[in-house]
XYZ file of C-alpha atoms in Angstrom:
693
model
C 2.833 74.574 189.733
C 0.619 71.815 187.591
C 1.012 70.483 183.724
C 0.107 72.722 180.049
C -2.823 70.946 180.192
C -4.978 72.293 183.235
C -4.331 75.659 181.291
C -5.469 74.668 177.947
C -9.242 73.483 179.709
C -10.276 75.149 182.033
C -13.011 71.908 182.985
C -9.819 69.999 183.790
C -7.804 72.511 186.399
C -11.415 73.113 187.713
C -12.383 69.781 187.828
C -10.423 67.479 186.690
C -6.263 67.931 188.317
C -6.996 65.149 190.690
C -7.653 62.566 188.343
C -3.933 64.436 185.411
C -2.404 64.443 188.333
C -2.617 60.205 188.965
C -1.952 60.091 185.225
C 1.373 62.114 185.566
C 2.340 59.967 189.129
C 1.526 56.250 187.474
C 3.214 57.632 184.035
C 6.475 58.851 186.219
C 6.580 55.256 188.672
C 5.907 53.040 185.793
C 9.055 54.747 184.247
C 10.834 54.104 187.451
C 9.910 50.303 187.310
C 11.167 49.736 184.060
C 14.450 51.777 183.876
C 18.184 51.077 185.579
C 19.756 54.121 186.152
C 20.558 56.073 183.012
C 18.544 53.649 180.721
C 17.134 55.198 177.692
C 13.563 53.324 177.055
C 15.308 52.822 173.540
C 18.272 50.618 175.661
C 14.882 48.550 177.275
C 13.128 48.163 174.247
C 15.725 46.008 172.900
C 13.433 42.713 172.493
C 13.864 41.801 169.439
C 17.983 42.189 170.114
C 17.997 39.438 172.800
C 14.666 37.217 171.994
C 14.769 35.177 168.497
C 17.204 33.415 166.353
C 19.713 35.068 165.878
C 22.959 34.595 164.237
C 26.625 35.203 165.928
C 29.848 34.606 165.295
C 29.499 30.534 165.617
C 26.190 29.290 164.841
C 22.801 29.989 165.770
C 20.379 30.884 168.972
C 17.247 29.866 169.911
C 16.165 32.415 173.015
C 12.425 33.025 173.896
C 10.591 33.858 177.282
C 7.859 31.266 178.108
C 7.485 32.048 181.674
C 5.109 28.842 182.771
C 6.466 26.384 180.476
C 7.709 23.665 182.243
C 10.255 22.579 179.084
C 10.881 24.051 175.646
C 12.367 22.498 172.517
C 13.284 23.781 169.532
C 11.963 22.172 165.907
C 11.986 21.772 162.398
C 13.737 21.753 159.270
C 17.263 21.591 160.505
C 16.310 18.091 162.632
C 13.453 17.039 160.240
C 11.023 18.091 163.244
C 12.268 15.697 165.783
C 10.413 17.739 168.758
C 12.313 16.495 171.336
C 16.165 15.944 169.792
C 17.057 19.775 170.321
C 15.820 20.549 174.089
C 16.562 24.384 175.917
C 17.720 25.132 178.380
C 15.593 27.639 181.403
C 17.167 30.672 183.065
C 16.690 33.494 184.949
C 12.586 34.197 184.314
C 11.117 32.732 182.880
C 13.863 33.222 179.457
C 14.204 29.726 177.799
C 17.992 29.874 175.227
C 19.266 27.000 172.923
C 23.003 27.729 170.739
C 22.941 25.509 167.905
C 26.785 24.970 166.852
C 28.108 25.773 163.328
C 27.096 28.486 161.105
C 24.501 25.757 158.685
C 22.878 24.495 161.230
C 20.300 26.872 160.604
C 19.955 28.202 156.752
C 17.433 31.154 155.643
C 13.997 30.045 154.653
C 14.263 27.416 157.004
C 11.843 26.649 158.761
C 10.588 26.516 162.708
C 8.793 26.254 165.345
C 8.697 25.990 169.273
C 7.692 23.340 171.538
C 6.212 24.076 175.048
C 5.048 22.276 177.499
C 3.173 22.541 179.695
C 1.438 21.010 182.298
C 2.512 17.248 180.796
C 1.094 18.780 177.570
C 2.862 19.715 174.526
C 2.277 22.133 172.552
C 3.164 23.600 168.973
C 4.054 27.317 168.811
C 5.874 29.783 166.856
C 8.851 32.485 168.139
C 6.941 35.039 169.741
C 9.808 37.252 167.728
C 9.584 35.703 164.507
C 10.844 38.254 161.215
C 9.291 35.790 158.807
C 5.816 33.724 159.166
C 4.612 32.088 156.140
C 1.689 28.837 155.537
C 2.636 25.610 153.512
C -0.111 25.658 150.330
C -0.728 22.682 151.000
C -0.772 21.721 154.317
C -1.792 25.562 154.890
C -0.240 25.449 158.180
C 1.720 28.224 159.458
C 5.456 28.171 160.734
C 7.774 30.539 161.049
C 10.676 30.637 158.780
C 14.120 31.457 159.280
C 15.075 34.965 157.524
C 19.316 35.668 157.002
C 20.151 36.960 153.059
C 24.185 36.889 152.261
C 23.642 39.923 151.861
C 22.227 42.807 153.603
C 19.645 45.384 152.557
C 21.646 48.835 151.702
C 19.632 51.913 153.109
C 19.922 54.793 151.237
C 17.318 57.347 153.303
C 19.417 58.512 155.465
C 18.699 61.870 156.840
C 14.913 61.311 155.581
C 12.407 63.735 158.066
C 9.238 63.982 156.089
C 7.681 66.980 155.169
C 5.733 68.712 158.492
C 1.965 69.189 157.220
C 0.710 65.182 156.724
C -1.602 64.935 153.568
C -2.378 60.776 154.236
C -2.882 58.289 152.107
C -3.933 55.260 153.366
C -3.113 51.975 151.599
C -2.929 48.287 152.241
C -0.188 45.977 150.080
C -2.853 43.282 149.094
C -5.628 44.806 147.555
C -3.584 48.467 145.686
C -2.606 45.982 142.682
C -6.341 45.475 139.590
C -5.947 41.666 139.032
C -8.300 38.979 141.281
C -5.405 38.170 143.898
C -3.431 39.668 146.328
C -0.788 42.414 145.974
C 2.816 42.550 146.350
C 5.310 45.244 147.854
C 7.077 45.074 144.228
C 3.652 46.059 142.781
C 2.799 48.379 145.264
C 5.935 50.314 144.795
C 6.302 50.095 141.178
C 2.503 50.725 140.680
C 1.246 52.757 143.506
C 3.578 55.465 144.780
C 4.384 57.379 141.157
C 0.639 57.438 141.630
C 0.706 58.705 145.113
C 3.787 60.799 144.131
C 1.899 62.689 141.470
C -1.381 63.386 143.271
C 0.700 65.380 146.316
C 0.204 63.073 149.467
C 3.185 62.974 151.493
C 2.568 60.713 153.727
C 1.625 56.051 153.709
C -0.563 55.014 156.873
C 0.839 51.078 155.018
C -2.610 48.526 157.293
C -2.237 44.622 157.577
C 2.146 45.402 157.205
C 1.717 42.447 160.431
C 1.040 39.447 159.477
C -1.946 38.134 160.837
C -3.801 34.498 159.536
C -6.901 35.910 158.628
C -6.897 38.151 155.310
C -10.230 39.499 156.285
C -8.954 40.255 159.164
C -7.598 43.459 157.265
C -4.892 43.513 159.586
C -6.468 44.295 163.008
C -6.537 40.703 164.193
C -2.646 40.423 164.126
C -0.509 36.844 164.418
C 2.891 38.057 164.194
C 4.851 41.129 165.837
C 7.551 41.580 164.331
C 7.822 39.729 161.187
C 5.905 41.704 158.078
C 2.908 39.971 155.962
C 4.389 36.675 154.343
C 1.256 37.262 152.095
C 2.846 40.303 150.669
C 6.395 39.527 149.764
C 10.043 39.138 151.718
C 10.825 41.341 154.095
C 14.108 42.573 151.745
C 10.831 43.778 149.331
C 9.532 46.003 152.417
C 12.338 47.400 152.826
C 12.974 48.277 149.109
C 9.349 50.322 149.012
C 9.934 51.605 152.152
C 13.040 53.224 150.912
C 12.150 53.945 147.851
C 9.024 55.921 149.076
C 11.483 57.583 151.792
C 14.229 58.615 148.326
C 10.400 59.975 146.781
C 10.318 62.437 150.262
C 6.756 60.072 151.103
C 6.992 59.386 154.435
C 6.020 55.941 156.037
C 3.286 54.881 158.482
C 2.995 51.700 159.570
C -1.774 50.868 161.501
C 0.369 49.161 164.328
C -1.955 47.036 166.032
C -1.542 46.798 170.165
C -5.255 47.072 170.978
C -6.478 43.224 170.684
C -4.150 40.218 169.335
C -5.848 37.127 167.339
C -6.730 34.758 169.831
C -4.850 32.033 167.736
C -2.880 29.973 170.043
C -1.315 27.656 166.662
C -0.500 30.241 164.706
C -0.488 33.657 167.499
C 0.791 34.423 170.521
C -1.931 33.279 173.026
C -1.134 30.653 175.320
C 2.207 30.737 174.232
C 4.088 29.118 176.979
C 0.843 27.536 177.938
C -1.370 29.928 180.698
C -3.620 31.731 179.629
C -2.586 35.505 181.283
C 1.341 35.571 179.490
C 0.171 38.638 177.699
C -3.142 38.629 178.628
C -5.869 39.496 181.140
C -7.114 36.756 182.843
C -10.678 35.312 182.526
C -13.941 37.374 180.887
C -11.453 40.827 180.880
C -8.894 39.343 178.864
C -11.264 39.456 176.050
C -12.743 42.042 173.076
C -16.538 41.140 172.879
C -17.181 42.910 169.843
C -14.353 42.091 168.606
C -13.813 38.454 169.812
C -9.288 39.238 170.144
C -7.004 38.905 172.988
C -6.552 41.605 175.232
C -2.882 42.923 177.135
C -2.759 42.976 179.951
C -0.459 47.216 180.056
C -0.253 46.778 183.736
C 2.616 43.140 183.088
C 6.019 44.860 182.307
C 7.055 42.558 180.261
C 4.597 42.218 177.953
C 5.165 46.414 177.744
C 7.939 45.332 177.593
C 7.624 43.874 174.510
C 4.892 46.174 172.623
C 7.731 48.879 172.795
C 10.073 46.156 171.494
C 8.030 45.336 169.027
C 7.961 49.554 167.901
C 11.289 49.786 168.593
C 11.673 47.002 166.362
C 9.985 48.278 163.516
C 11.030 51.908 163.483
C 14.998 50.484 162.997
C 14.596 47.548 161.307
C 12.208 48.984 158.557
C 12.749 52.543 158.887
C 9.396 53.400 159.732
C 8.595 57.066 160.267
C 5.680 56.426 163.036
C 2.989 54.915 163.653
C -0.817 55.215 163.371
C -2.507 53.439 166.605
C -5.569 50.458 165.749
C -8.154 51.241 168.823
C -7.235 53.390 171.666
C -10.804 53.786 172.510
C -10.611 50.755 173.026
C -7.511 50.514 175.682
C -7.797 53.403 177.885
C -11.491 51.745 178.964
C -12.595 48.830 180.762
C -15.718 49.323 178.015
C -13.717 49.838 174.845
C -15.649 52.596 174.317
C -18.729 50.708 173.316
C -22.007 52.095 173.820
C -20.918 55.628 175.181
C -21.544 58.894 173.675
C -19.026 60.203 175.399
C -20.759 64.131 176.201
C -19.436 64.343 179.724
C -15.803 64.119 180.616
C -16.980 62.157 183.871
C -16.967 59.362 181.571
C -13.250 59.965 180.935
C -11.623 59.851 183.996
C -14.165 57.336 186.357
C -13.949 53.353 186.745
C -14.330 53.601 183.211
C -11.410 54.823 182.710
C -7.922 52.008 181.957
C -4.250 54.591 183.321
C -2.694 51.564 182.490
C -3.518 51.649 178.972
C -3.263 55.188 179.032
C 0.828 54.964 181.557
C 1.787 53.026 178.329
C 0.349 54.988 175.373
C 2.638 57.146 177.771
C 5.369 55.650 177.010
C 5.780 54.345 174.019
C 4.882 57.806 172.789
C 8.298 58.819 174.650
C 9.995 55.907 172.974
C 8.103 56.498 169.100
C 10.067 60.367 169.752
C 13.452 59.575 171.968
C 14.294 56.717 168.663
C 13.556 59.758 165.936
C 12.188 62.853 166.751
C 11.039 62.930 163.009
C 8.325 60.834 164.077
C 4.973 60.928 163.880
C 2.394 59.091 165.956
C -1.936 59.618 165.477
C -3.844 57.641 167.179
C -7.131 55.237 166.908
C -10.136 57.330 169.129
C -13.021 58.007 168.783
C -13.379 59.426 172.334
C -11.759 63.144 172.372
C -9.835 62.526 175.166
C -8.203 65.201 176.485
C -4.863 65.520 175.822
C -4.316 62.535 174.130
C -2.630 65.091 171.621
C -0.812 67.052 174.956
C 2.287 66.319 175.262
C 3.606 63.214 178.557
C 5.684 66.766 179.732
C 2.448 68.566 180.343
C 0.596 65.540 181.186
C -1.258 64.647 177.828
C -1.110 61.713 176.846
C 1.556 62.256 173.769
C 0.734 61.396 170.984
C 1.407 64.478 167.506
C -2.174 64.422 165.673
C -5.369 61.837 166.613
C -8.045 61.066 163.424
C -11.242 63.345 163.976
C -13.029 60.333 163.057
C -16.647 62.397 163.720
C -16.570 64.049 160.257
C -17.461 61.058 157.741
C -19.565 60.465 160.602
C -21.343 63.676 160.665
C -21.561 62.984 156.136
C -22.979 59.606 156.064
C -25.544 61.139 158.564
C -25.851 64.357 157.006
C -26.203 61.621 153.508
C -28.180 59.664 155.001
C -31.729 61.351 156.788
C -31.157 64.991 155.043
C -31.347 66.448 151.786
C -28.653 68.872 150.551
C -31.016 71.619 150.717
C -31.445 71.053 154.055
C -28.043 71.161 155.362
C -27.204 73.561 157.664
C -23.916 76.021 157.200
C -23.460 76.909 160.664
C -23.608 72.635 162.232
C -21.264 72.202 158.757
C -19.061 74.641 159.953
C -18.649 74.595 163.477
C -18.436 70.973 164.124
C -15.619 70.678 161.168
C -13.275 73.490 162.241
C -14.432 72.742 166.242
C -11.233 70.878 168.034
C -10.006 71.246 171.445
C -7.054 73.352 171.391
C -3.761 72.261 170.757
C -4.594 69.089 169.983
C -4.031 67.873 166.513
C -6.442 65.791 164.445
C -6.225 64.566 160.571
C -9.656 65.222 158.816
C -10.999 63.136 155.939
C -14.267 63.260 154.649
C -13.668 58.792 154.155
C -10.919 55.963 155.385
C -11.237 52.320 154.453
C -14.283 52.270 157.316
C -16.077 53.201 155.628
C -16.116 51.752 152.241
C -16.365 47.968 153.626
C -18.788 45.629 153.007
C -22.299 47.286 154.286
C -20.696 50.393 153.538
C -20.109 52.727 150.722
C -17.549 54.983 149.639
C -18.808 58.518 149.469
C -19.706 58.749 145.302
C -20.874 56.012 145.212
C -22.930 56.754 148.290
C -24.451 59.749 145.755
C -24.828 58.635 142.801
C -25.250 54.480 143.303
C -26.261 52.068 140.864
C -26.225 55.246 138.123
C -22.450 54.573 138.304
C -22.524 51.544 136.635
C -23.987 53.532 133.391
C -23.402 56.782 133.574
C -19.766 57.848 134.330
C -18.912 57.813 130.439
C -18.505 61.825 130.311
C -20.482 61.904 126.856
C -23.550 60.719 128.960
C -26.531 63.537 130.324
C -27.253 62.304 134.536
C -28.208 64.764 137.259
C -27.349 62.228 140.023
C -23.948 61.561 139.113
C -23.676 65.477 137.968
C -24.218 65.708 141.909
C -22.197 63.634 142.974
C -19.379 65.347 141.121
C -19.908 68.057 142.292
C -20.659 67.538 146.272
C -17.633 65.477 145.913
C -15.370 68.044 145.161
C -16.967 70.172 147.968
C -17.727 67.479 150.760
C -13.312 66.830 150.392
C -12.581 70.295 149.521
C -14.320 72.001 152.433
C -12.902 69.133 155.011
C -9.508 69.239 153.968
C -9.638 72.411 153.708
C -10.846 73.044 157.942
C -11.101 69.735 159.430
C -7.941 69.315 160.273
C -4.330 69.823 160.779
C -3.711 66.962 158.303
C -5.319 65.310 155.633
C -6.605 61.526 155.118
C -8.452 59.365 152.047
C -8.124 56.292 151.187
C -7.126 54.607 148.055
C -9.306 55.399 145.259
C -11.171 57.177 147.403
C -9.714 60.110 145.781
C -10.920 59.625 142.154
C -14.726 57.948 143.737
C -13.543 54.367 143.261
C -17.415 52.747 142.979
C -19.404 49.656 144.885
C -17.659 48.480 148.918
C -14.875 45.956 150.090
C -15.675 42.440 150.609
C -12.339 39.836 151.141
C -12.916 36.865 150.116
C -14.420 34.768 152.192
C -17.024 31.919 152.167
C -20.014 34.806 152.010
C -19.204 35.536 148.403
C -17.160 32.458 146.850
C -13.915 33.741 148.038
C -14.060 36.639 145.165
C -10.971 39.526 145.038
C -13.881 41.139 142.660
C -14.094 43.619 145.002
C -11.327 42.840 147.158
C -8.738 45.160 144.890
C -8.360 48.753 143.438
C -9.738 49.409 139.374
C -7.580 51.552 138.532
C -8.842 51.317 134.714
C -11.472 53.008 136.234
C -8.932 56.606 136.955
C -6.564 55.640 133.544
C -9.794 56.109 131.465
C -9.977 59.106 129.854
C -13.524 58.852 128.036
C -15.031 58.029 132.283
C -15.888 60.457 134.174
C -13.372 59.677 137.210
C -11.217 61.753 135.849
C -12.229 64.229 136.512
C -12.517 64.512 140.236
C -8.546 62.622 140.551
C -7.382 65.885 138.464
C -10.081 67.824 141.151
C -8.277 65.592 144.806
C -4.778 66.447 142.395
C -5.352 70.665 143.163
C -6.346 70.324 146.025
C -3.827 68.924 147.647
C -1.267 70.649 145.638
C -4.029 74.301 146.389
C -3.808 73.592 149.785
C 0.159 72.523 150.534
C 1.229 75.373 148.749
C -1.273 77.696 150.403
C 0.181 76.483 154.003
C -3.644 76.292 154.467
C -3.778 73.729 157.164
C 0.050 74.741 159.255
C -2.653 77.784 160.197
C -4.094 76.753 163.646
C -7.018 78.982 163.404
C -10.309 79.302 160.967
C -11.776 82.541 160.360
C -15.898 82.554 159.649
C -16.756 85.320 157.218
C -19.823 85.373 156.572
C -22.788 81.814 156.387
C -26.515 82.767 154.769
C -28.831 79.419 155.952
C -31.928 80.255 153.208
C -28.910 80.971 150.336
C -26.688 77.797 151.861
C -23.933 79.805 151.451
C -20.814 79.271 153.806
C -17.891 81.801 153.241
C -15.028 80.669 156.141
C -10.601 82.327 155.753
C -7.821 79.432 156.442
C -4.389 81.496 156.870
C -3.929 82.948 153.381
C -6.633 81.685 151.716
C -10.739 82.728 151.495
C -12.930 79.912 150.944
C -16.593 80.124 149.833
C -19.079 77.521 149.051
C -22.827 77.408 147.819
C -24.262 73.872 148.403
C -27.341 75.299 146.798
C -28.162 72.557 145.051
C -29.834 74.974 142.232
C -29.581 79.133 143.072
C -26.118 80.421 141.765
C -25.760 84.055 143.303
C -24.009 86.954 141.146
C -21.837 89.587 142.244
C -22.227 88.546 146.132
C -20.461 90.005 148.904
C -18.067 88.374 149.963
C -16.682 90.362 153.415
C -12.215 90.176 153.433
C -10.209 90.522 156.504
C -7.581 92.398 154.232
C -8.559 94.903 151.473
C -6.489 93.669 148.398
C -6.973 92.522 145.491
C -7.898 89.013 144.755
C -7.390 86.102 142.525
C -8.984 82.878 142.641
C -6.642 79.372 142.817
C -8.808 76.979 143.009
C -12.621 76.283 141.770
C -14.195 73.176 141.760
C -16.351 74.886 138.369
C -13.774 74.266 135.883
C -14.196 72.306 133.189
C -11.031 70.522 133.782
C -13.583 68.721 136.740
C -16.259 68.317 134.912
C -17.847 71.827 135.765
C -19.227 74.794 133.942
C -16.100 76.940 133.286
C -18.480 80.090 135.788
C -15.400 80.490 137.620
C -12.840 83.505 136.600
C -9.480 82.463 136.801
C -8.106 85.160 135.155
C -9.722 87.404 137.042
C -7.796 90.228 139.139
C -11.575 90.913 142.454
C -10.621 94.057 143.705
C -11.686 94.985 146.925
C -14.107 97.764 147.159
C -14.784 99.327 151.117
C -18.665 99.688 152.108
C -20.544 103.093 153.718
C -20.600 100.693 156.632
C -16.796 100.586 156.529
C -16.999 96.517 155.926
C -14.149 95.343 152.827
C -14.283 92.411 150.299
C -15.699 92.423 146.644
C -17.996 90.673 145.165
C -17.848 87.432 143.470
C -20.279 84.753 140.869
C -21.293 81.570 143.285
C -22.513 78.724 140.537
C -24.741 76.263 142.187
C -22.362 73.807 143.954
C -19.360 74.828 143.702
C -15.776 75.371 146.408
C -14.159 78.424 145.528
C -10.992 79.168 147.085
C -9.080 81.864 146.370
C -5.795 84.396 147.894
C -5.264 88.085 147.930
C -2.539 88.392 145.395
C -1.628 92.502 146.054
C -3.045 95.416 148.026
C -5.179 98.058 147.662
C -5.712 100.007 150.627
C -4.334 99.755 154.578
C -5.876 97.407 156.931
C -9.525 96.568 158.210
C -10.169 96.766 161.996
C -12.571 94.143 163.947
C -13.502 94.152 166.929
C -13.441 90.570 166.831
C -9.819 90.297 167.131
C -8.842 90.060 163.828
C -12.338 88.360 162.930
C -14.790 89.842 161.210
C -18.731 89.701 162.787
C -21.620 87.982 161.084
C -23.237 90.532 158.498
C -26.162 91.225 156.554
C -27.385 90.170 153.370
C -25.436 90.480 150.641
C -28.069 93.781 149.506
C -26.998 94.080 145.517
C -27.062 90.166 145.040
C -28.779 88.468 142.108
C -30.235 85.023 142.172
C -29.792 82.855 139.351
C -32.669 79.746 139.784
C -31.278 76.975 137.455
C -33.136 73.671 136.649
């Protein structure tokens, strides 16, 4: 009997069943290699419990895996940085160990390094499993720091599960404050978590937590995999942030980077034992030609052990509720997906596929859900690899969600190349609603990627320089009016249609202007664009408040009506000339009029069930910067046309979005020959147009 994934996709069954079987055979073989009889993945992924620096009953022990090292030594504040006074003992399988007698042999805050001798060369290295890595403010040299507070952190989040449907607030701790500097875990806890809670988001996806030397890498060039970034505070500060988030009902996901690593040798894991292939592929295959980083060898059991131990560590030590895996496309293809359109299935199943990486991701997802069955994993994969979000037992890779990375590209392309009166309604609908069966997607308009220097946020793309002097509520500006209207519409159509979860990057909910540019030599090491200007949305005289309030109302409406839990949306009506789009998802009907200047009085809205309907959200409300042209108190009674169709008449102003919900029943159900879907209806005969200049 074949795997369930083959039942969901006829093309896989017809042409690629052997590839799916190969995927699963490799997965089974690798698990057999890794695990002892009766051993669980969680028991196997115990690297952080054995390696690194640990306090014992009688003192301290430090262990390291360095198979190519001829000898190893331990140095630091405890021995006045004498490189050779504390040799480590070589054990089996390339493991080195040193035992330091006495409780005071090391102490919290004691700075240390490993010394590796390889082919006669003495190398200074940061321990692979270091829990804290810091930079000397005077010499700028990085080293590990023993972190062992007198009292263990007290967690109060036992039993936390998180909401089923994720509304994700993507965030970066360092740039989350308005100050010209690097924000902290504590500042984020105090200043940002309440804001996120008020907006209605139930999940934060935290970037740049794993230690990285280069701040401007956005955390994607990880140097130390077991150390939370000291740029933002202490490990206990991070635990306090996560614990507080859980107390507020907010899930916390770690943006984990297992797709590549920083090429640094003095600060990172590259060439730790003196060899070039301890963790990474040898030769050119070990280098990412576009990112300038090192690429893991997922076929080596020791590398899998290191990476799995890393996942377990962040879940058990810091109580992260899951992960967003960065760079999955880069991992699963030998060419890293560069320059490939992925428009045929052959590009998914070919010599270009890195089956070892796919096997690692399957096992990683197994481990994560073994540790916490309620954990959530999200794949950053632009290729749309079949089975990415199908359970492993069914032939998939095991992620819970995939990022809908094509959606922001769709909006950018349309905004760049077309006037909005030229937008194709059917194209928008089918691009946003089309996805693989039974594979969940996180929909989004913009993440941090769309806001990086050289690009623009959605609002800045819509309004550009006009935002600098026309965002006061008393200032009239047609460009700003258009931008505010489309900002609300684009976010609502995306949030309601493009996925089973929704994501935004911090500040974009209120139309944060400009771009993100980290301090660098080219900008005079300025923090001007590496912060969030919350004062803009806190100023009630500015129009940013309207966008923020709409976001809050939008998220609340979607959550209350469980819109994203509905597996399908139903196309009710589209009209290219009118620029009108209508669809139903769950129990909510969405009506969009993208026309720049045509409003329609008495436009027929077809419904799947006769009854009474009421507006539950209108982007035209004055509290959102609109003109109150749509009544939120009126009850719309469905009528039956001579041809048997049911619907009601609605005023649809230009550039507005309206959501309606059935609030009462007046007649029996309407029948449809398309399994509950309405066909495309003819022109609404009784509607008339109001031209608006």
